[in-house]
Short mmCIF file of C-alpha atoms and ligand atoms in Angstrom, two decimals:
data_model
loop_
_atom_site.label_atom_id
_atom_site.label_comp_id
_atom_site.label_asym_id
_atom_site.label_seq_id
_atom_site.Cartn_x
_atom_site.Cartn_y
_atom_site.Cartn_z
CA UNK X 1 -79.22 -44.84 4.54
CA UNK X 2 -76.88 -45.81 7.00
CA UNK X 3 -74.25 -49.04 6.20
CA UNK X 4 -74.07 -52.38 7.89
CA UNK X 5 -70.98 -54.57 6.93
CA UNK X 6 -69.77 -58.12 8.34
CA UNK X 7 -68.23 -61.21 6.74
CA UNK X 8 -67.02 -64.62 7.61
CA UNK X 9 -64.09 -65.98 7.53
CA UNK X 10 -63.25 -69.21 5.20
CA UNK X 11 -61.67 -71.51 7.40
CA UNK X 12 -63.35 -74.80 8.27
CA UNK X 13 -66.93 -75.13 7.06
CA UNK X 14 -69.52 -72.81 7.62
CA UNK X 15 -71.85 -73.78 10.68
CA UNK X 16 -75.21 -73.35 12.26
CA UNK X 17 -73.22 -71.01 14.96
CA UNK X 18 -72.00 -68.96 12.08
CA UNK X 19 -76.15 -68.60 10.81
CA UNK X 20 -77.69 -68.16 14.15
CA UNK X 21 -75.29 -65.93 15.52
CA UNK X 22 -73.98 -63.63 12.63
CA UNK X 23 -75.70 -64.27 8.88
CA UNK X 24 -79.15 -64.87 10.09
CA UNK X 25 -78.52 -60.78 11.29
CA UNK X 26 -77.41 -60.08 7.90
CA UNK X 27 -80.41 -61.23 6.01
CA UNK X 28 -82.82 -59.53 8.51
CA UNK X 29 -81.06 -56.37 8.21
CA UNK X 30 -80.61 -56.07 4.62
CA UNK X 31 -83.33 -54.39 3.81
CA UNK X 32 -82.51 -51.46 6.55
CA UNK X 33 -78.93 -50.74 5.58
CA UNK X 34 -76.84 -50.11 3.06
CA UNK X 35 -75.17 -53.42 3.08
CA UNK X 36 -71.70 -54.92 2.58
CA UNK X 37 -71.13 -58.86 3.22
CA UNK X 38 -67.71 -59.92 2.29
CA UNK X 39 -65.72 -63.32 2.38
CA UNK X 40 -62.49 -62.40 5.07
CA UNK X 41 -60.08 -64.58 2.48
CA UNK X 42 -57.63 -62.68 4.10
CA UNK X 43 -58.29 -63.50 7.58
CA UNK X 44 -58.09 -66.80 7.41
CA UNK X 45 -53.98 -67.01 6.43
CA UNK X 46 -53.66 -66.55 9.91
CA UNK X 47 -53.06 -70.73 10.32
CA UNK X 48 -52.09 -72.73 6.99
CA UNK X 49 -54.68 -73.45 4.25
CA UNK X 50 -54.63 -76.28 1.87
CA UNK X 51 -54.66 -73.54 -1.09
CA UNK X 52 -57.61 -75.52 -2.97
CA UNK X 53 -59.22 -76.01 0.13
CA UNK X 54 -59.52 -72.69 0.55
CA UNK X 55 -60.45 -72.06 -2.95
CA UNK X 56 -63.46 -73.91 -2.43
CA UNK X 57 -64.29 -72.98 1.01
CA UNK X 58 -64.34 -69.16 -0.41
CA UNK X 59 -66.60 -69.73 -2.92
CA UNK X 60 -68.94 -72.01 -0.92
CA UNK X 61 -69.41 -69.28 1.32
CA UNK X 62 -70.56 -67.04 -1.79
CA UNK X 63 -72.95 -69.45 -2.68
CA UNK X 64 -74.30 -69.64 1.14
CA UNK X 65 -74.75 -66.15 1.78
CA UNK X 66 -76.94 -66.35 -1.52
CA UNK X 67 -78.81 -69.57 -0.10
CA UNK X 68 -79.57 -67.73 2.83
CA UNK X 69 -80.91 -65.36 1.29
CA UNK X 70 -78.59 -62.55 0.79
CA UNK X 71 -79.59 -60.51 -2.17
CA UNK X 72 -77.65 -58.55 -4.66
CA UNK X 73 -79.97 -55.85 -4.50
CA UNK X 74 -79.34 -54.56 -1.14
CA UNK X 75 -76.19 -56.50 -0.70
CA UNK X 76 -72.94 -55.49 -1.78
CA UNK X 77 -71.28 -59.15 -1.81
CA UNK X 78 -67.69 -58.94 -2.26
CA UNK X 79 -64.18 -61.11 -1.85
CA UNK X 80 -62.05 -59.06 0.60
CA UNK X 81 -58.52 -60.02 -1.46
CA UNK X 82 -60.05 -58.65 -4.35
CA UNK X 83 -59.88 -55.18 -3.04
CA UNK X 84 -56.37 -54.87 -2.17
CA UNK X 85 -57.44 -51.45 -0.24
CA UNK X 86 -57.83 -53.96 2.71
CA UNK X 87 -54.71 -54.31 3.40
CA UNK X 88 -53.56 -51.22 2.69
CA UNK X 89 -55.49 -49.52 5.27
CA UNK X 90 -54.55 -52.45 7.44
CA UNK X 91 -51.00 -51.32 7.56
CA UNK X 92 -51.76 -47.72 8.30
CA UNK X 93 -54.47 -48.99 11.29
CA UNK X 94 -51.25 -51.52 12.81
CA UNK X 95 -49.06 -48.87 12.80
CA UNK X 96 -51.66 -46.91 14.77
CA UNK X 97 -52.60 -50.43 17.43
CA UNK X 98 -50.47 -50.64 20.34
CA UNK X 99 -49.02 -53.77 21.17
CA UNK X 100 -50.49 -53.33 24.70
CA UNK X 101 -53.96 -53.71 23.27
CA UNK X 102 -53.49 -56.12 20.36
CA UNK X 103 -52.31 -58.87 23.51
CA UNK X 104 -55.40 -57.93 25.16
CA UNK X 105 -57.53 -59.65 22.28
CA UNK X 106 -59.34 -62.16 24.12
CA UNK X 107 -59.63 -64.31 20.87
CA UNK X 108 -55.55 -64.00 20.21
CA UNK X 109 -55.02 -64.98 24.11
CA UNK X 110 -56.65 -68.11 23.52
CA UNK X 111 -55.81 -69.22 20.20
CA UNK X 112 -51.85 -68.77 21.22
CA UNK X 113 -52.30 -70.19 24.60
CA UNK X 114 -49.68 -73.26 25.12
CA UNK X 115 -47.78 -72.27 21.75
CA UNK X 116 -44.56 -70.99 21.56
CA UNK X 117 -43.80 -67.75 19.93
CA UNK X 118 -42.35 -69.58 16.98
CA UNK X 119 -45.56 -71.29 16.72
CA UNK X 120 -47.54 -68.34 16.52
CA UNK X 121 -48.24 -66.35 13.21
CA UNK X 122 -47.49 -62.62 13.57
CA UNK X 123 -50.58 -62.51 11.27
CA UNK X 124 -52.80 -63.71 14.44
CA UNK X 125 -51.21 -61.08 16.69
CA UNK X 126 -52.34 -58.09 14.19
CA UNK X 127 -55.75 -59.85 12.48
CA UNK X 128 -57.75 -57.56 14.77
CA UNK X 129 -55.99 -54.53 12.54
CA UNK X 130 -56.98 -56.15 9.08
CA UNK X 131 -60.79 -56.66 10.59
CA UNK X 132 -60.72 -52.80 11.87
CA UNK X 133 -59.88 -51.65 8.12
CA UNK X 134 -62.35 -54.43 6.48
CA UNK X 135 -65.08 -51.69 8.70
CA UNK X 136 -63.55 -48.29 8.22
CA UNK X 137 -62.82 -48.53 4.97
CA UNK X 138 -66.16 -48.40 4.29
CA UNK X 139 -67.80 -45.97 7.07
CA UNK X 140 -69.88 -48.50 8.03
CA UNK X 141 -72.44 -47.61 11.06
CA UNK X 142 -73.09 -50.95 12.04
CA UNK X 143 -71.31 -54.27 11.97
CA UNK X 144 -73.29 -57.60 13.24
CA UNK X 145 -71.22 -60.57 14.39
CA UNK X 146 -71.40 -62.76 16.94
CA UNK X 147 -70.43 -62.28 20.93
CA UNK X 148 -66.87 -63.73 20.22
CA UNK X 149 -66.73 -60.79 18.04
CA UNK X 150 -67.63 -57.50 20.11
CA UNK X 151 -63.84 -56.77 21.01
CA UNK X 152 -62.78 -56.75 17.63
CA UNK X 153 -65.77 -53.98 16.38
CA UNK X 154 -64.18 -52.23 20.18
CA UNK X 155 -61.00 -52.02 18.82
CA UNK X 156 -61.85 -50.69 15.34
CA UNK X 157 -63.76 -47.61 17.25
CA UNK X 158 -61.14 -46.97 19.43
CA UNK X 159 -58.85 -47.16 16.55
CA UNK X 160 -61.31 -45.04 14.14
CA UNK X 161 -60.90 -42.78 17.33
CA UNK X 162 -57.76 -42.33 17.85
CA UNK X 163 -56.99 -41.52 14.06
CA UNK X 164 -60.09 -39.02 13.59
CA UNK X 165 -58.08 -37.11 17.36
CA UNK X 166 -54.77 -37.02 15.21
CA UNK X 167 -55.49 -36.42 11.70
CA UNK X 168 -59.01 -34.67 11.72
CA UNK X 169 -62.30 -37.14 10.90
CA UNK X 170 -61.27 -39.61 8.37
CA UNK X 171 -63.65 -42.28 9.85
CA UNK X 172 -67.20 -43.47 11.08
CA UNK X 173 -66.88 -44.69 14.76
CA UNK X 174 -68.79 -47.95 13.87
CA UNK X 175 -71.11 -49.68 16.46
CA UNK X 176 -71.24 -53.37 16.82
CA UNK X 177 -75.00 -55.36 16.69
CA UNK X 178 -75.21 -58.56 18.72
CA UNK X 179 -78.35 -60.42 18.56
CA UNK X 180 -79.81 -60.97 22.02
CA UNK X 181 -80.51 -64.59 21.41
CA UNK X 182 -78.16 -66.59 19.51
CA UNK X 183 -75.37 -64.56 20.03
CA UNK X 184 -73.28 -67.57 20.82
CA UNK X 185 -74.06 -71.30 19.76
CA UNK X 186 -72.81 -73.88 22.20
CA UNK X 187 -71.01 -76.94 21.21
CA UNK X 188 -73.37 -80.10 21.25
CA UNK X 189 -70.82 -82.37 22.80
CA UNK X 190 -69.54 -79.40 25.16
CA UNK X 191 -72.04 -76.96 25.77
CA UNK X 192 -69.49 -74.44 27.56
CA UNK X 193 -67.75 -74.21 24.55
CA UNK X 194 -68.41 -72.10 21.30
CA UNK X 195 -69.87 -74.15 18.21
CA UNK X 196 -66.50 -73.77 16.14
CA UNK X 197 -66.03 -73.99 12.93
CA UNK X 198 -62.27 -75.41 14.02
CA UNK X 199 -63.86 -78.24 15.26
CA UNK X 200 -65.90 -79.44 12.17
CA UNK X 201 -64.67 -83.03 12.81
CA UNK X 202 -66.75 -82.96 15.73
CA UNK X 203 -70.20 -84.58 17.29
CA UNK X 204 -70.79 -81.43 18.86
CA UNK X 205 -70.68 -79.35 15.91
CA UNK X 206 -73.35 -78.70 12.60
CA UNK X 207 -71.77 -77.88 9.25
CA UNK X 208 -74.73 -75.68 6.60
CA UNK X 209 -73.34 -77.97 4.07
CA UNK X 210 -73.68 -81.44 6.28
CA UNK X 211 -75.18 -84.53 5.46
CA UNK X 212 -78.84 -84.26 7.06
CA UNK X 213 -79.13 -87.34 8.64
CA UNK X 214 -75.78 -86.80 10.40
CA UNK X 215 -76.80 -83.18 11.47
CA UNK X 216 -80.01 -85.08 12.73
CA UNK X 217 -77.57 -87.93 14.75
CA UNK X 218 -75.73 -84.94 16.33
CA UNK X 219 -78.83 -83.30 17.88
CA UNK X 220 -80.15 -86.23 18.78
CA UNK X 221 -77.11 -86.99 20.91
CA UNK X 222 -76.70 -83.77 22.42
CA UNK X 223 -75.16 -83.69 25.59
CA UNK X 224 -78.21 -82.60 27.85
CA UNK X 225 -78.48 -82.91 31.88
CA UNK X 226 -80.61 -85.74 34.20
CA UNK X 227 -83.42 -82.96 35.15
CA UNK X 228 -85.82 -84.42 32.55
CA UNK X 229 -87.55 -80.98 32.63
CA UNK X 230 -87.25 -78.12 29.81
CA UNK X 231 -86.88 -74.28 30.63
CA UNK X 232 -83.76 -72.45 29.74
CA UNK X 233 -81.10 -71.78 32.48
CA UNK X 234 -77.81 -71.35 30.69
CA UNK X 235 -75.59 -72.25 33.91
CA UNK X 236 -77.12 -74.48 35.10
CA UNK X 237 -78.59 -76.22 31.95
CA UNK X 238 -76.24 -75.57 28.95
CA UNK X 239 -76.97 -78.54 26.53
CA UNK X 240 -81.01 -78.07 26.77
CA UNK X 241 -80.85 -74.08 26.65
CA UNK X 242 -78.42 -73.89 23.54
CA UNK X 243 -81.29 -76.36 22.20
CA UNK X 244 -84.21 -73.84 22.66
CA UNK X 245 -81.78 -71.15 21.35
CA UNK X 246 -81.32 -72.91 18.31
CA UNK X 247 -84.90 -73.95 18.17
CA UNK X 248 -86.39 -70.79 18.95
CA UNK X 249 -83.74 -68.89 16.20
CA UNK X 250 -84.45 -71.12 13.49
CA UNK X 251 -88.09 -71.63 13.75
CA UNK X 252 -88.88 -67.70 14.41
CA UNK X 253 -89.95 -67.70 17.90
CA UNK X 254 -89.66 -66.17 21.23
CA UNK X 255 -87.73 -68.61 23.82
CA UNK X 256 -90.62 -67.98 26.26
CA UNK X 257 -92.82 -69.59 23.84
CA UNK X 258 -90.66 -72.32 22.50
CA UNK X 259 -90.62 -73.40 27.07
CA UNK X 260 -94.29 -73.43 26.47
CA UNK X 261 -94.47 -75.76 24.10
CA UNK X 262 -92.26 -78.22 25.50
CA UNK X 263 -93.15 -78.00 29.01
CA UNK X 264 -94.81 -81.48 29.04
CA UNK X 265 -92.17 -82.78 26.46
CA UNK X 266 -89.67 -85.24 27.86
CA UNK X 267 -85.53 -85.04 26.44
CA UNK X 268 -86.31 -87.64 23.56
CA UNK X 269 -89.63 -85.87 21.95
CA UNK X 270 -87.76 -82.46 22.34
CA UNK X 271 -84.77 -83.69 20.48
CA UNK X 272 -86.46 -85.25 17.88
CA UNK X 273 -88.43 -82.27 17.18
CA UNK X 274 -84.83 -79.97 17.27
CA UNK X 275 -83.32 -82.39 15.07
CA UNK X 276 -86.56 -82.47 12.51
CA UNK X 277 -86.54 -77.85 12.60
CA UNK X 278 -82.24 -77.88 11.42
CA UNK X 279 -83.02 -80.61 9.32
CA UNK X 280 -85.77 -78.77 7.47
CA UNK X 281 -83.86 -75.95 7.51
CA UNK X 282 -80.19 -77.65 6.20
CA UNK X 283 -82.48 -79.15 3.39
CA UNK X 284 -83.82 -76.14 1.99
CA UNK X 285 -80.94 -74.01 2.17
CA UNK X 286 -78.72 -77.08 0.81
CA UNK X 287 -81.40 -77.01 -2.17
CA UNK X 288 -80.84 -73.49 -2.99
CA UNK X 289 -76.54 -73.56 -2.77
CA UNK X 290 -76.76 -76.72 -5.17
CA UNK X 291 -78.87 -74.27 -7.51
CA UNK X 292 -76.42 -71.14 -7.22
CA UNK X 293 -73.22 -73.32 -7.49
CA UNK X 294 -74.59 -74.92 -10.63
CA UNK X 295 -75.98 -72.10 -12.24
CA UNK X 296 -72.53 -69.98 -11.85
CA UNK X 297 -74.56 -66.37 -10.79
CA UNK X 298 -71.88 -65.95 -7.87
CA UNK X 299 -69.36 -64.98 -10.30
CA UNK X 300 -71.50 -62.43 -12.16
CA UNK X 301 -72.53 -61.24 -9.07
CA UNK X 302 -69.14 -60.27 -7.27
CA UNK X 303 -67.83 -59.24 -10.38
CA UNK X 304 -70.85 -56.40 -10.64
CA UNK X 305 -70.20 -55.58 -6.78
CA UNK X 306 -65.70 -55.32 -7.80
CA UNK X 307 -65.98 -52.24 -9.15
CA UNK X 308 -68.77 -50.91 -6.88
CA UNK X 309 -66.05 -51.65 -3.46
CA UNK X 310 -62.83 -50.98 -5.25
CA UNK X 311 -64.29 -47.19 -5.46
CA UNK X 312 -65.19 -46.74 -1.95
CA UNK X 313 -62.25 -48.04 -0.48
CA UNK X 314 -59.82 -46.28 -3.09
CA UNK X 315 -61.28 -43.02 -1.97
CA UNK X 316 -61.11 -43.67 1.27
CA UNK X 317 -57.23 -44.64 1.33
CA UNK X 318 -56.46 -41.70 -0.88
CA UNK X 319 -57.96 -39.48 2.22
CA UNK X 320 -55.86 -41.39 4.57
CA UNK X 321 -52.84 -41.46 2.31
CA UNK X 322 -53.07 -37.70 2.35
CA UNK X 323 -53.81 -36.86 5.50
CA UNK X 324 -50.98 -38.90 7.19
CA UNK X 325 -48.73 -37.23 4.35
CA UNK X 326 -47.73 -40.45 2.00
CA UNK X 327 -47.24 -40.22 -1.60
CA UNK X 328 -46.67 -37.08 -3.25
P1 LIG D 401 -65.95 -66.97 12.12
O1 LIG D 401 -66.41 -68.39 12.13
O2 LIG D 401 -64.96 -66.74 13.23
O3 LIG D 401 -65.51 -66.46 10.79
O4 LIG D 401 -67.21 -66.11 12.53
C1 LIG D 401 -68.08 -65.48 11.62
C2 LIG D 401 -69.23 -64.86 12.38
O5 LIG D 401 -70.00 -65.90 13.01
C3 LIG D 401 -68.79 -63.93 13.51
O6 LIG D 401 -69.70 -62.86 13.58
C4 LIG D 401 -68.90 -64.78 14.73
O7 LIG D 401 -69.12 -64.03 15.90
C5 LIG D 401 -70.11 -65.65 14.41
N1 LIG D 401 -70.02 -66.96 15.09
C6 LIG D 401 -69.07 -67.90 14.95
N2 LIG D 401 -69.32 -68.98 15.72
C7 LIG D 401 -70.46 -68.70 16.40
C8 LIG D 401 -71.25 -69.42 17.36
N3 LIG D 401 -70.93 -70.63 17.80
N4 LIG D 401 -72.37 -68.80 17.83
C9 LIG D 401 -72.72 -67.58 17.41
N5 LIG D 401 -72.04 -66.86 16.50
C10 LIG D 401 -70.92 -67.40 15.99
N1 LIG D 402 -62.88 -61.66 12.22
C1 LIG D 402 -64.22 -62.10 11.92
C2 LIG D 402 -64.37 -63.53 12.41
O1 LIG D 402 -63.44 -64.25 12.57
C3 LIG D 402 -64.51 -62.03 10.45
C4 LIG D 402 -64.36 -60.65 9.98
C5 LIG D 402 -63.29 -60.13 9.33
C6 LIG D 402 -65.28 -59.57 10.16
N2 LIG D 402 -63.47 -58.84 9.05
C7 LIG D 402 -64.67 -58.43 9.55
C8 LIG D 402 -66.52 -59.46 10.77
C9 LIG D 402 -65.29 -57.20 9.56
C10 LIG D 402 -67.13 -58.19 10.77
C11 LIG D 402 -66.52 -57.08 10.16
O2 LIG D 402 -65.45 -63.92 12.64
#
């Protein structure tokens, strides 16, 4: 069976861009794959973290994947600190990046744009090399994630590459899965902007774990366009189109069908119905977190998958270790 692996990473709350776009994937796949889901702890020292902040954030996520409806039985659901392979493979894959490349990272480009270099964590320069060993530790054949994602799976094949030419195959040359709709999640407020979990303050943005009447508010008053009409037409009508997208994901349904059904809807009626599918859907899967957070199965759970990753990755490091002649 071939392996799928993603995660998410625990800063800010977890949002409907993060569903639609990369766990929604994850849940549909499961079944298909061998699968590894993990919480990037790691990845997310990259800007400061309150550290009980972060605490909670980590283990929220743990309890969404499971609301979602990740399951233990073809999930491997792991914390990526707890398998301190990461970052020894990490190490091995930086000294391997080229700076040339690393500053090519469209996501690095704009997240240090405006900053001075004092200002910017070396951490957020070399993240891409941490994310490429979070993949090949593991010989995974597929990774889903978002659009904003793609050139960070890129980099881990050309990296997985690059090693295999020097030291003989060590690693699967993994491929990256972007759903075709959904792949990106506008914000509501600024539709040519990515729903970001950095922005959680936000009007424009839905949080999983948000109240439901204010998710409800925040569709209602989604920035939309004067045409009165509904079709999708992403340039030229951004707010109404990342509507149907998120309509369409969350209910099941083709796009094509979702135009059909509004076609004699006016703005209002075609909000209100939005806002009533994500707050069905924010209600049941708040339901089932409250369960899994009260019932404590998250911690029996990723202590079962510990042992499970530790081996994988602890193989796979020894073959590296060896091969690039470390250690005895
Ligand atoms: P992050 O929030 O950066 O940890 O992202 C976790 C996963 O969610 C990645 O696969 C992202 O590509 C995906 N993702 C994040 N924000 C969005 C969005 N607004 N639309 C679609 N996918 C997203
Ligand atoms: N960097 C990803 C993000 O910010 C999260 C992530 C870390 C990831 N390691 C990964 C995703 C490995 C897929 C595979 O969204």
């Amino acid at each position: 069976m071939k392996r799928l692996l993603s995660g998410i990473k625990p800063t800010g709350e977890v949002t409907l861009g993060n569903y639609i776009g990369a766990l929604r994937q994850f849940v549909e796949m499961q079944k298909d794959y061998e699968s590894f889901v993990f919480v990037a702890d790691l990845h997310a020292l990259t800007v400061y973290n309150d550290p009980n902040e972060l605490r909670r954030r980590i283990r929220d996520i743990v309890a969404i994947y499971l609301a979602c409806g990740l399951d233990p039985k073809y999930t491997t659901l792991f914390i990526q600190s707890e398998n301190l392979y990461h970052t020894n493979l990490s190490w091995v894959l930086e000294c391997n990046s080229y700076m040339g490349e690393l500053s090519r990272m469209t996501q690095f480009k704009d997240k240090s744009k405006g900053k001075g270099n004092e200002a910017i964590s070396c951490g957020l320069f070399t993240y891409p090399a941490l994310m490429a060993a979070d993949i090949l530790l593991y010989d995974a054949d597929v990774v889903p994630v978002g659009v904003d994602q793609k050139q960070h799976v890129e980099l881990a094949r050309n990296l997985a590459e690059r090693f295999n030419n020097k030291y003989g195959t060590t690693f699967k040359v993994p491929e990256p899965i972007i759903s075709k709709a959904g792949a990106k999640i506008y914000d509501l407020q600024n539709p040519q902007k990515k729903m970001s979990k950095t922005d959680n303050s936000s009007k424009g943005c839905i949080m999983l774990l948000e109240d439901i009447e204010s998710a409800k508010k925040k569709i209602m008053s989604a920035v939309t366009d004067s045409e009165n009409r509904i079709y999708y037409d992403k340039e030229n009508k951004p707010g109404i189109s990342n509507l149907l997208v998120i309509y369409s994901s969350l209910k099941g349904i083709a796009l094509e069908e979702v135009e059909q059904v509004f076609k004699d809807s006016n703005y209002g009626e075609f909000k209100k119905s939005v806002a009533e599918e994500v707050a069905q859907f924010l209600s049941s899967l708040q339901n089932k977190y409250k369960a899994i957070i009260e019932s404590g199965e998250a911690d029996k759970i990723l202590d079962e998958s510990n042992e499970k990753v530790r081996q994988i990755a602890e193989a796979k490091v020894k073959d590296v270790f060896s091969k690039i002649g470390v250690g005895r």
